Short mmCIF file of C-alpha atoms and ligand atoms in Angstrom, two decimals:
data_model
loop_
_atom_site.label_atom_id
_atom_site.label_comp_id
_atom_site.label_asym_id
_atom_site.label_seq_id
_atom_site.Cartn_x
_atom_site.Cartn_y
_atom_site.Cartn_z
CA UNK S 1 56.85 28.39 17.49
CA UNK S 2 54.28 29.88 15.60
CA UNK S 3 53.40 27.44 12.70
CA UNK S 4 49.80 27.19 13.12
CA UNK S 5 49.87 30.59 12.64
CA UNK S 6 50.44 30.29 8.86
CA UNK S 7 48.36 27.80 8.31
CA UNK S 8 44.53 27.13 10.34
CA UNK S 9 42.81 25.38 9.43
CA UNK S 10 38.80 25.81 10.73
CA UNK S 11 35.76 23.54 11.29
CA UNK S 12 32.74 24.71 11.99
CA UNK S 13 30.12 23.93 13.48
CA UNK S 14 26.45 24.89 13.81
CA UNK S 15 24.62 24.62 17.20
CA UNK S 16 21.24 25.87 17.43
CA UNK S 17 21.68 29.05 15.65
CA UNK S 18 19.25 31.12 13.64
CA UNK S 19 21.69 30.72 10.74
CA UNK S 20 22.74 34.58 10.69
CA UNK S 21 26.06 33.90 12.34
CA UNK S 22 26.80 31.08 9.63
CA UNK S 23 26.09 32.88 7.02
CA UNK S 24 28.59 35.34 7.94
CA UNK S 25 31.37 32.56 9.07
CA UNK S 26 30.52 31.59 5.66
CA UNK S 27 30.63 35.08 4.06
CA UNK S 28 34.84 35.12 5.23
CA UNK S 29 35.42 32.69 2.68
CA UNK S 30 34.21 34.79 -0.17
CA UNK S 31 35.69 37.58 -2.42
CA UNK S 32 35.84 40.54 -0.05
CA UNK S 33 37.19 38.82 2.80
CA UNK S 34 38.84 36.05 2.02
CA UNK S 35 40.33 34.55 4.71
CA UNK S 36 42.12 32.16 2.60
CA UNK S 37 44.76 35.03 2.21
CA UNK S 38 45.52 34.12 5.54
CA UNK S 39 46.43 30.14 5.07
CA UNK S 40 42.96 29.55 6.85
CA UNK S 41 40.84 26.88 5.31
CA UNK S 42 37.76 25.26 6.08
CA UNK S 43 37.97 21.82 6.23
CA UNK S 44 34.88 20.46 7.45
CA UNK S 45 36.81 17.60 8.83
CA UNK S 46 37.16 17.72 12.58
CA UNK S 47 40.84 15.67 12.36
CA UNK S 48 42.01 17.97 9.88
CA UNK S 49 40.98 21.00 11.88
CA UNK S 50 43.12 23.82 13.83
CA UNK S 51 40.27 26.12 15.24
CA UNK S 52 36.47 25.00 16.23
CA UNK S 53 34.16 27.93 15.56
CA UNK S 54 30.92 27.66 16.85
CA UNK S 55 27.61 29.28 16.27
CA UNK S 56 24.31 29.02 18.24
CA UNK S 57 23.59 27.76 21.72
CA UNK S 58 24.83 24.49 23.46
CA UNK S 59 21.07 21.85 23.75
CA UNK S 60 20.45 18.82 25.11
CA UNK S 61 21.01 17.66 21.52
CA UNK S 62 23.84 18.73 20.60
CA UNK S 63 26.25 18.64 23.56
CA UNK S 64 27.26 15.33 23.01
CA UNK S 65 28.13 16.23 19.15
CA UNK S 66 30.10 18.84 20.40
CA UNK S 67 32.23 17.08 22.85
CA UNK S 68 32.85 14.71 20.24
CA UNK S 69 34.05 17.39 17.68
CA UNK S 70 36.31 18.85 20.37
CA UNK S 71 38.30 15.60 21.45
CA UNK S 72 38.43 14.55 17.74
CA UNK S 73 40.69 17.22 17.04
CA UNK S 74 44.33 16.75 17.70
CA UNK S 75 46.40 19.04 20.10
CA UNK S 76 47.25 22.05 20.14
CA UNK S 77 42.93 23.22 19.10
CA UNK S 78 40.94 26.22 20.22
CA UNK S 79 37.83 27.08 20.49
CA UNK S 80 35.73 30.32 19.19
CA UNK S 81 32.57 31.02 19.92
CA UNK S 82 30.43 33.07 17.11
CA UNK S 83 27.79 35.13 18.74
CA UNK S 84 26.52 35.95 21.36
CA UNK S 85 24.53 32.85 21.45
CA UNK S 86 27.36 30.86 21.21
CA UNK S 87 28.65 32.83 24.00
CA UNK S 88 26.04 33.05 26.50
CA UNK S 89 22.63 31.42 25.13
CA UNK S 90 21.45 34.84 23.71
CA UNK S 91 17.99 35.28 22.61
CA UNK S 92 17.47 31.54 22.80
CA UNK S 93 18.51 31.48 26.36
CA UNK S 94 15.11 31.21 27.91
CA UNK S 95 13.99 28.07 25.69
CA UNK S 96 13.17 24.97 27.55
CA UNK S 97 15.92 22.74 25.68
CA UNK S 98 19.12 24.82 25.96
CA UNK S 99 21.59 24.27 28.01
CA UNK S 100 23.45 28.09 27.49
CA UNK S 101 26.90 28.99 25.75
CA UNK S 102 29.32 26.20 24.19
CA UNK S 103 31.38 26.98 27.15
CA UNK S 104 29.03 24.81 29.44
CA UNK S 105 30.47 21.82 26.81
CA UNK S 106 33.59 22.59 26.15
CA UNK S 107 36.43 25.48 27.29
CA UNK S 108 36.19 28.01 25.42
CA UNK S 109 39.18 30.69 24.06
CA UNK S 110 37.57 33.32 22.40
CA UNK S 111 34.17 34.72 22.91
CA UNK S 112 33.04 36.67 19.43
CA UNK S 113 29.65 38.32 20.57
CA UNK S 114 27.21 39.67 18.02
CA UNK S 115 24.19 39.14 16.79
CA UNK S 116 25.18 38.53 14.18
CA UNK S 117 28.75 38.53 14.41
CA UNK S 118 30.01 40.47 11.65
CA UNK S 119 32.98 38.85 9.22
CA UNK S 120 35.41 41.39 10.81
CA UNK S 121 34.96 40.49 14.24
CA UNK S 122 35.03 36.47 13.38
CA UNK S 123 38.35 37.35 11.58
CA UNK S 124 39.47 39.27 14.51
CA UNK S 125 38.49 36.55 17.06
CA UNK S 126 40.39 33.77 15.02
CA UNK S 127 43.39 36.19 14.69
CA UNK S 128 43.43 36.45 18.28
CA UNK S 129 42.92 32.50 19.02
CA UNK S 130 45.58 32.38 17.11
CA UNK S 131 47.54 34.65 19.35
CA UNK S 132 46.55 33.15 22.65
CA UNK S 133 47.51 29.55 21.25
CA UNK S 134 50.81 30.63 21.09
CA UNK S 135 50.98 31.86 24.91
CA UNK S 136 49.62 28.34 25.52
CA UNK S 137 52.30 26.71 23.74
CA UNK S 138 54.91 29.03 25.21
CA UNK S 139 53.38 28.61 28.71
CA UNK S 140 53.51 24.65 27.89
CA UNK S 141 56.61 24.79 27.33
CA UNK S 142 58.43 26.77 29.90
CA UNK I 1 83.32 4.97 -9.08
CA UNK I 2 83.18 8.80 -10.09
CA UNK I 3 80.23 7.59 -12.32
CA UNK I 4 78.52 6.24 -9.40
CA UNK I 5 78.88 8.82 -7.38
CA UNK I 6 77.34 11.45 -9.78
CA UNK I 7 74.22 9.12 -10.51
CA UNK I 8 73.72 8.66 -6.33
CA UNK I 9 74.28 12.69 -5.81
CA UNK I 10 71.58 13.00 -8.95
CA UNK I 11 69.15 11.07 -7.12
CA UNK I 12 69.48 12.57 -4.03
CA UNK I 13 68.76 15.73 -6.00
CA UNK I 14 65.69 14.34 -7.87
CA UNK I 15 64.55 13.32 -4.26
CA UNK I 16 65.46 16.72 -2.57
CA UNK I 17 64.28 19.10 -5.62
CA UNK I 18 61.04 17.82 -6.58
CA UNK I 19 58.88 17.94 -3.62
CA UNK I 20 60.24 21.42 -3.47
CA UNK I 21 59.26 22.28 -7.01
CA UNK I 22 55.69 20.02 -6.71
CA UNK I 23 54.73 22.32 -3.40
CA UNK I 24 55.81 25.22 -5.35
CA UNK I 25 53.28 24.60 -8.29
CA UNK I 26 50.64 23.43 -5.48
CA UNK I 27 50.72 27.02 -4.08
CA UNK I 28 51.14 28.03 -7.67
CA UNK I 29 47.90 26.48 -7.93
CA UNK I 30 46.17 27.88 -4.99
CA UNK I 31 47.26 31.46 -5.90
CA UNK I 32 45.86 31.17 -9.41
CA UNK I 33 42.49 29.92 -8.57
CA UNK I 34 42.21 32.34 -5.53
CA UNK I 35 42.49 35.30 -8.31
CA UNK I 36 40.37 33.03 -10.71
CA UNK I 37 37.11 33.49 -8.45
CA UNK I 38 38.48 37.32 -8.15
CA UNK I 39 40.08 36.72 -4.48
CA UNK I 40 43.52 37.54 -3.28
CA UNK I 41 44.81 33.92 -2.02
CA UNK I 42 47.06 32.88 0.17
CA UNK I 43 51.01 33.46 -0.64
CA UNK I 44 53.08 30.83 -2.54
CA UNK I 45 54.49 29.18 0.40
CA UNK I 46 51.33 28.39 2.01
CA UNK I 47 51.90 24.28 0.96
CA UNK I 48 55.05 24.57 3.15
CA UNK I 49 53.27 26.18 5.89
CA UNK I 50 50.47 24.18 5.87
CA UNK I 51 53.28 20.67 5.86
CA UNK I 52 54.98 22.39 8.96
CA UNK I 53 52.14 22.49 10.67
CA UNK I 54 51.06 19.35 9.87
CA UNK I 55 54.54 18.04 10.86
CA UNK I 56 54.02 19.25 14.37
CA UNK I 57 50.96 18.69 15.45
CA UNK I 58 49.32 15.78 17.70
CA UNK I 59 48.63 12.55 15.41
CA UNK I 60 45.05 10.56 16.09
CA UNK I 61 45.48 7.33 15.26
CA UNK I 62 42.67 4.90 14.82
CA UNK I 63 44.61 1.73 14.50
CA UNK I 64 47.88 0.80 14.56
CA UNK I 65 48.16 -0.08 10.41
CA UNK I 66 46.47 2.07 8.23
CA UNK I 67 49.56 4.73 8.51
CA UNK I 68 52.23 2.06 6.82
CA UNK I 69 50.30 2.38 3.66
CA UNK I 70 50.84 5.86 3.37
CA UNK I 71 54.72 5.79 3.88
CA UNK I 72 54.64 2.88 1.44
CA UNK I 73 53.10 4.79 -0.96
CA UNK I 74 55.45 7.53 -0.89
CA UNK I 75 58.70 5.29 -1.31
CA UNK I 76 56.90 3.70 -4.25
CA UNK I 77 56.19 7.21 -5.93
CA UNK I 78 59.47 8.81 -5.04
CA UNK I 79 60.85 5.19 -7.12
CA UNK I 80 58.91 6.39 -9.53
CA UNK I 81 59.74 9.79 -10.06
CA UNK I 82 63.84 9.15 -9.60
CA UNK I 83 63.25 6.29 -12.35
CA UNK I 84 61.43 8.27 -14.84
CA UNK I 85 63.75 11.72 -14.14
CA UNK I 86 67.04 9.40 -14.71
CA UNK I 87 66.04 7.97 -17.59
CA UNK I 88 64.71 4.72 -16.65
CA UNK I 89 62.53 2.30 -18.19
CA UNK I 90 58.93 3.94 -18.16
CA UNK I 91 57.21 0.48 -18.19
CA UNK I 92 58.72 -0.20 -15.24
CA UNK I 93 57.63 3.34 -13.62
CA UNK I 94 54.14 2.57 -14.63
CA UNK I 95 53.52 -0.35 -13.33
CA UNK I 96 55.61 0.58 -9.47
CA UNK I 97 53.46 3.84 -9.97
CA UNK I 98 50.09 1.83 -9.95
CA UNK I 99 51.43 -0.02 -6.55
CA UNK I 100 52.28 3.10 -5.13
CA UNK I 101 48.70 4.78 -5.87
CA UNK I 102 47.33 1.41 -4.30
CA UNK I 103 49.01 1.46 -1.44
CA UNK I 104 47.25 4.78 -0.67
CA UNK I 105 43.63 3.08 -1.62
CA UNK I 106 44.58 0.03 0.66
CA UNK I 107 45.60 3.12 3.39
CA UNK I 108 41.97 4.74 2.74
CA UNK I 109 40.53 1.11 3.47
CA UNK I 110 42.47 0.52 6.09
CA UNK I 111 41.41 3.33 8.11
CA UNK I 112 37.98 2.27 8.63
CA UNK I 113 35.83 4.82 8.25
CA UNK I 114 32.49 5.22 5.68
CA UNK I 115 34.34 8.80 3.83
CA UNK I 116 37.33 7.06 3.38
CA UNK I 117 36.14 3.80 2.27
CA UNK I 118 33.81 5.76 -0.45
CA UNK I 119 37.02 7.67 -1.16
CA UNK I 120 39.12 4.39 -1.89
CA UNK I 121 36.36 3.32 -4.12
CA UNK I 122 36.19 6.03 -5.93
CA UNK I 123 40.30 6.49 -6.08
CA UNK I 124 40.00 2.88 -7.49
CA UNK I 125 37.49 4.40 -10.24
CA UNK I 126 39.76 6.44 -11.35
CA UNK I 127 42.81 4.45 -11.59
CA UNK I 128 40.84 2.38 -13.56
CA UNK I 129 40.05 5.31 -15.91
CA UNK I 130 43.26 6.33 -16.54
CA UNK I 131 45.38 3.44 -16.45
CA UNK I 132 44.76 2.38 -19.78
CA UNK I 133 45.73 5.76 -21.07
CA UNK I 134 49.21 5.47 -19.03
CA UNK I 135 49.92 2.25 -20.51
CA UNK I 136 49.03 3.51 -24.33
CA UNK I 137 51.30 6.34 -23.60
CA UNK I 138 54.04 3.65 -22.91
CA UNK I 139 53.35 1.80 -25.66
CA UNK I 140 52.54 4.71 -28.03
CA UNK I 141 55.87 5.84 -27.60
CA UNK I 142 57.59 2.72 -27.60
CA UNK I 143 55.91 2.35 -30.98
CA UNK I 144 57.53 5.27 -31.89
CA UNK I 145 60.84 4.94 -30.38
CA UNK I 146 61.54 1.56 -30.16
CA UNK I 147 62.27 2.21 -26.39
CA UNK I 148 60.70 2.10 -23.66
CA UNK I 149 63.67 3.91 -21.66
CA UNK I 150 62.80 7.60 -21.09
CA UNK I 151 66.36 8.54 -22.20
CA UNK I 152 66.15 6.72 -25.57
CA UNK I 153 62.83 8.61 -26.28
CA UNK I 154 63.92 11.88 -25.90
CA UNK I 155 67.39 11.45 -27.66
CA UNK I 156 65.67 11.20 -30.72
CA UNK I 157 65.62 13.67 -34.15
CA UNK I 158 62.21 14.58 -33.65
CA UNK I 159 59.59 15.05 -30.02
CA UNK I 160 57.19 12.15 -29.79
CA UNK I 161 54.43 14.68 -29.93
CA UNK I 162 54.75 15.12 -33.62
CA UNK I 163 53.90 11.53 -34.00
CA UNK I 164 51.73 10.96 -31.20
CA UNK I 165 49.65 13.91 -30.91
CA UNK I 166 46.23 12.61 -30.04
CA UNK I 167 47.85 10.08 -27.56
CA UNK I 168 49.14 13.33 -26.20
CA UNK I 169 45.60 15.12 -26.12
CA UNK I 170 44.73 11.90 -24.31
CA UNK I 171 46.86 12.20 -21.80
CA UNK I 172 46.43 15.88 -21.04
CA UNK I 173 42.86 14.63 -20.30
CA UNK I 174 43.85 12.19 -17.76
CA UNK I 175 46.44 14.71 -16.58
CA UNK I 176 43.20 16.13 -14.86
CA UNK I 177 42.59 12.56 -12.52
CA UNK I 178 46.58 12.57 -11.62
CA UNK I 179 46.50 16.47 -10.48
CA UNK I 180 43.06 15.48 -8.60
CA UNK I 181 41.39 18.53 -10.15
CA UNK I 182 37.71 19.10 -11.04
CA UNK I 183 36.07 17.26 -12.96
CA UNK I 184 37.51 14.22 -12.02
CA UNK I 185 38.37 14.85 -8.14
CA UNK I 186 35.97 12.32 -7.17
CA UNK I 187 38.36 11.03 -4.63
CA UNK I 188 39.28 13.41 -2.66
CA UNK I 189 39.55 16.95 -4.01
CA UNK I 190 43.06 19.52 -3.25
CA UNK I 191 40.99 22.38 -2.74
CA UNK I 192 38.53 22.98 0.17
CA UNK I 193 35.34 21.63 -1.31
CA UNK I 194 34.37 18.26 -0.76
CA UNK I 195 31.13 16.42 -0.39
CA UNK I 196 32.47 13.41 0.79
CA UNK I 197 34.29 15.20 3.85
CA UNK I 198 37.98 14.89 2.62
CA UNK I 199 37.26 11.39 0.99
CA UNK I 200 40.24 9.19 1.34
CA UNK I 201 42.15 11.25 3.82
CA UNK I 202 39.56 11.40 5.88
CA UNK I 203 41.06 9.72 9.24
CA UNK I 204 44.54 10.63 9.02
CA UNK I 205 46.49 13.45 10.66
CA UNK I 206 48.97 15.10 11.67
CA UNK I 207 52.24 13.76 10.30
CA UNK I 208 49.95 11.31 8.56
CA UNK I 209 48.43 14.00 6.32
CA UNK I 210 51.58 15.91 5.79
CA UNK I 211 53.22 12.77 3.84
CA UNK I 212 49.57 12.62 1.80
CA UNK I 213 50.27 15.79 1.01
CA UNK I 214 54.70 15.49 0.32
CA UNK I 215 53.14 12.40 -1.64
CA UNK I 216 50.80 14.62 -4.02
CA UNK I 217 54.02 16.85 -4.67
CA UNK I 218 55.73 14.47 -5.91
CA UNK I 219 53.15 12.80 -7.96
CA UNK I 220 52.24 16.44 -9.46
CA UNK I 221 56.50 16.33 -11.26
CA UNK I 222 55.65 12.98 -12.28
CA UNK I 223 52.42 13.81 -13.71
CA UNK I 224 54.29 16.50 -15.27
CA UNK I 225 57.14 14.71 -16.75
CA UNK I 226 55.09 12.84 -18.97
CA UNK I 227 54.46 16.07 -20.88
CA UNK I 228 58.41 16.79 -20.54
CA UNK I 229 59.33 13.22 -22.19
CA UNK I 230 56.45 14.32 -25.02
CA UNK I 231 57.90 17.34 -26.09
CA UNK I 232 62.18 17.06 -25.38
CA UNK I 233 64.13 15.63 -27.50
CA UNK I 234 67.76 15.84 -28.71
CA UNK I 235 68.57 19.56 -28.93
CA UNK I 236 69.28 21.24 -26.26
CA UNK I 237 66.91 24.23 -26.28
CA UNK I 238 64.02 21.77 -26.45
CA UNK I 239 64.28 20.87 -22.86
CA UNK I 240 63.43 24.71 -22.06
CA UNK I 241 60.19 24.05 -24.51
CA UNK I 242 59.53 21.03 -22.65
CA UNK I 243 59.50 22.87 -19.17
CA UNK I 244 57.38 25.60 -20.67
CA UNK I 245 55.56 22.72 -22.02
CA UNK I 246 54.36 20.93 -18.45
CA UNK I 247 54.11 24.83 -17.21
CA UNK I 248 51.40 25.71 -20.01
CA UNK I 249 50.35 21.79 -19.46
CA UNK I 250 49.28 22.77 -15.15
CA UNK I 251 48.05 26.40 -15.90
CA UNK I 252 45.83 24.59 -17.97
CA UNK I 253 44.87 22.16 -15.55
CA UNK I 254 44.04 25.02 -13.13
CA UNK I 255 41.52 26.63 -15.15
CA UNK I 256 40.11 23.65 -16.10
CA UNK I 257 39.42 22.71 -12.41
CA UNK I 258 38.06 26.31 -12.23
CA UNK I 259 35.65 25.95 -14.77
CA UNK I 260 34.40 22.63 -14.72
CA UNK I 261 31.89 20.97 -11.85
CA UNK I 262 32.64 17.31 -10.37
CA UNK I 263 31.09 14.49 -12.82
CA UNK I 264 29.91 11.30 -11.66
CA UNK I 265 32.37 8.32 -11.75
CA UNK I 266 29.80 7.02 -14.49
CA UNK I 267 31.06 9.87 -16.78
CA UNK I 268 34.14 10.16 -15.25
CA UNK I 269 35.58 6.79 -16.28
CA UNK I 270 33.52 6.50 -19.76
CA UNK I 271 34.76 9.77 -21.22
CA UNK I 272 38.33 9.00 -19.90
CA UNK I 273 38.01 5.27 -21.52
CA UNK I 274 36.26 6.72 -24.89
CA UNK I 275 39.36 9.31 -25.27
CA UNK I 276 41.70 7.42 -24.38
CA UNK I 277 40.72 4.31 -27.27
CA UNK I 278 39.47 6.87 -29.91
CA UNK I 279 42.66 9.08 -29.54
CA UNK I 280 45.00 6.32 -28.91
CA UNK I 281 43.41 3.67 -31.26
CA UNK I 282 43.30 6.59 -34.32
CA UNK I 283 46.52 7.65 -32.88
CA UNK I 284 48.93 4.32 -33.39
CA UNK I 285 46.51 3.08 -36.99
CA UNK I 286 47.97 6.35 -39.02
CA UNK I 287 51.37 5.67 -37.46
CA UNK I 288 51.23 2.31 -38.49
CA UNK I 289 49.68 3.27 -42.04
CA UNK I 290 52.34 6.11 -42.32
CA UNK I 291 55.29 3.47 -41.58
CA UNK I 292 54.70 2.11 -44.07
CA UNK I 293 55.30 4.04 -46.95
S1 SF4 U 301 23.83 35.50 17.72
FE1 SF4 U 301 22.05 36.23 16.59
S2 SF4 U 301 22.52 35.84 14.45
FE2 SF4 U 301 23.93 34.60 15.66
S3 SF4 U 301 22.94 32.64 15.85
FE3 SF4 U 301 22.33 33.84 17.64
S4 SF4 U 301 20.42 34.79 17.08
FE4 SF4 U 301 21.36 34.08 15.19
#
């Protein structure tokens, strides 16, 4: 079954980026690429939520936020990383208070690298969460 | 018996049909205001997907009661919708409506949470904005009619909007609180913007969600049938006005919500309380003053 394919709905989140990867999660929503087209909302509501994109690093901050996000949403979720700080730590990688890529929080399904990601790649990278969810779900079930 | 049998198979109809119809004019909705801010939106259907998907996924429960509410709420609104459709008594519809909208407050309260308990206040703002317009509607028409029964009312000579036309204007106002559309989706808003997270719905999902959202369907034909018992009335062709009626009624209601930012429940609930006792007071003194001559 592919229902969630209609209809995902995103939340995202914002680690400890430099903004520029928001800004273009942000810049799907409008006119010329309007992901909406697609079913895909943003719901800023973590129970509500199909997809977790993330942008920026993982810090001792945050990690605990993030976790929380994750197991908040109900089954079946994935997980995209914006960036290539959200993949790896990126430029930030070096500072004293981060821990590296979301994937040292949470597991990870799609790795979006970047900097900044541009609107066609994030679209791409949800489109093919969206495909691996259903291998999941097939896998799952067989 | 046969008699019986047609009025059971109408209501399973009514119950069947309407959601359909109500999701229909939600992605109606979403399609419009897409092209409204010059994008291309998602298709028609996308309410259904979305209510699939919804259907199937993993619930999260935070306790054990706040759910019931919700289901509660739907019976009491799909009462209200067969009762009004049939022909029932519209007093009656009013007043099981207002439990029905409560239950889903008590659900918001229920569910513990900070968003959803500032979305049940609010949702109680706004019932108390424009339940005094429902009722005036009621009583405007019984005024009119001498009935309260929705059948009676538009089996008459004449539509009630000749004689009630500013009681009409006032409810076309509150239309906007009903459809949960900007300016007065304090609550919790349809669309994807929302400062208050997703105010009452905040904490439920899943299944949950998807009967918030089969609930809001069917609320949007009962909304809308207020219009149709306006404008109907004994020939035939005026039931087709009366569709295109509660049509022109929700197109308007889009733009509206396209146009207009969220007010604060201060203005939100005087404006809806100033129309609704200018229109309706000014409304029912020349229809008493005309009576009598
Ligand atoms: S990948 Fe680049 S643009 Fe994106 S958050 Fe990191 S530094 Fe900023």
């Amino acid at each position: 079954m592919n229902y969630i394919q209609k209809s995902p709905w995103i939340l995202h989140y914002d680690g400890s980026s430099c903004n520029g990867c928001d800004i273009e999660v942000l810049a799907c929503l409008t006119p010329i690429y309007d992901v909406e087209r697609f079913g895909i909302i943003n719901t800023g509501n973590p129970k509500h939520a199909d997809i977790l994109l993330i942008t920026g690093a993982v810090n001792e901050q945050n990690i605990n936020v993030v976790k929380q996000l994750y197991d908040q949403m109900p089954n079946p979720k994935m997980v995209v990383a914006i960036g290539i700080c959200a993949c790896s730590g990126g430029i930030f990688s070096e500072c004293y208070n981060v821990i590296g890529g979301v994937d040292k929080a949470i597991p990870v399904d799609v790795y979006v690298p970047g900097c900044a990601a541009r609107p066609e790649s994030i679209i791409s990278g949800v489109v093919k969460a969206l495909g691996l969810l259903e291998e999941k779900i097939a896998k799952k079930a067989s | 018996m046969n008699d019986i049998l047609i009025k059971i198979l109408k209501i399973i109809g009514i119950v069947v049909i309407s959601p359909l119809v109500g999701g229909f004019l939600s992605g109606l909705d979403r399609k419009i205001s897409a092209r409204l801010q010059g994008r291309k939106g998602p298709s028609i259907l996308q309410p259904f997907y979305d209510v699939r998907k919804l259907l199937q996924k993993e619930q999260i429960r935070v306790n054990s009661a706040y759910r019931f509410y919700v289901y509660l709420s739907l019976l009491f609104i799909i009462f209200t919708v067969v009762l009004i459709i049939m022909g029932g008594d519209l007093l009656l519809a009013i007043f099981v409506l207002t439990i029905g909208s409560l239950m889903f407050v008590l659900g918001g309260y229920a569910s513990s949470s900070p968003y959803s308990n500032i979305g049940s206040e609010r949702e109680l703002l706004q019932m108390m904005a424009y339940e005094p317009c429902v009722l005036l509607v009621a009583i405007g028409l019984y005024y009119q009619s001498g009935s309260f029964f929705v059948k009676d009312i538009i089996a008459q000579d004449k539509p009630a909007i000749i004689y009630l036309p500013a009681i009409f204007l006032a409810f076309v106002y509150i239309l906007t609180f009903k459809l949960r559309k900007s300016p007065f989706d304090l609550s919790m808003s349809h669309h994807g913007h929302q400062e208050i997270v997703k105010g009452i719905t905040t904490e439920f999902s899943g299944e949950d969600l998807a009967i918030i959202e089969i609930t809001h369907w069917y609320e949007t034909i009962m909304a809308l049938s207020f219009v149709y018992i306006f404008v109907a009335f004994s020939s035939p062709i005026s039931h087709l006005y009366a569709v295109l009626a509660c049509f022109a009624a929700f197109i308007l209601e889009i733009i509206i919500d396209n146009a207009c930012a969220r007010v604060t429940w201060k203005t939100a609930l005087s404006s809806a309380w100033g129309v609704t006792f200018f229109f309706g007071a000014a409304n029912l003194i020349v229809l008493s003053l005309l009576s009598k001559f």
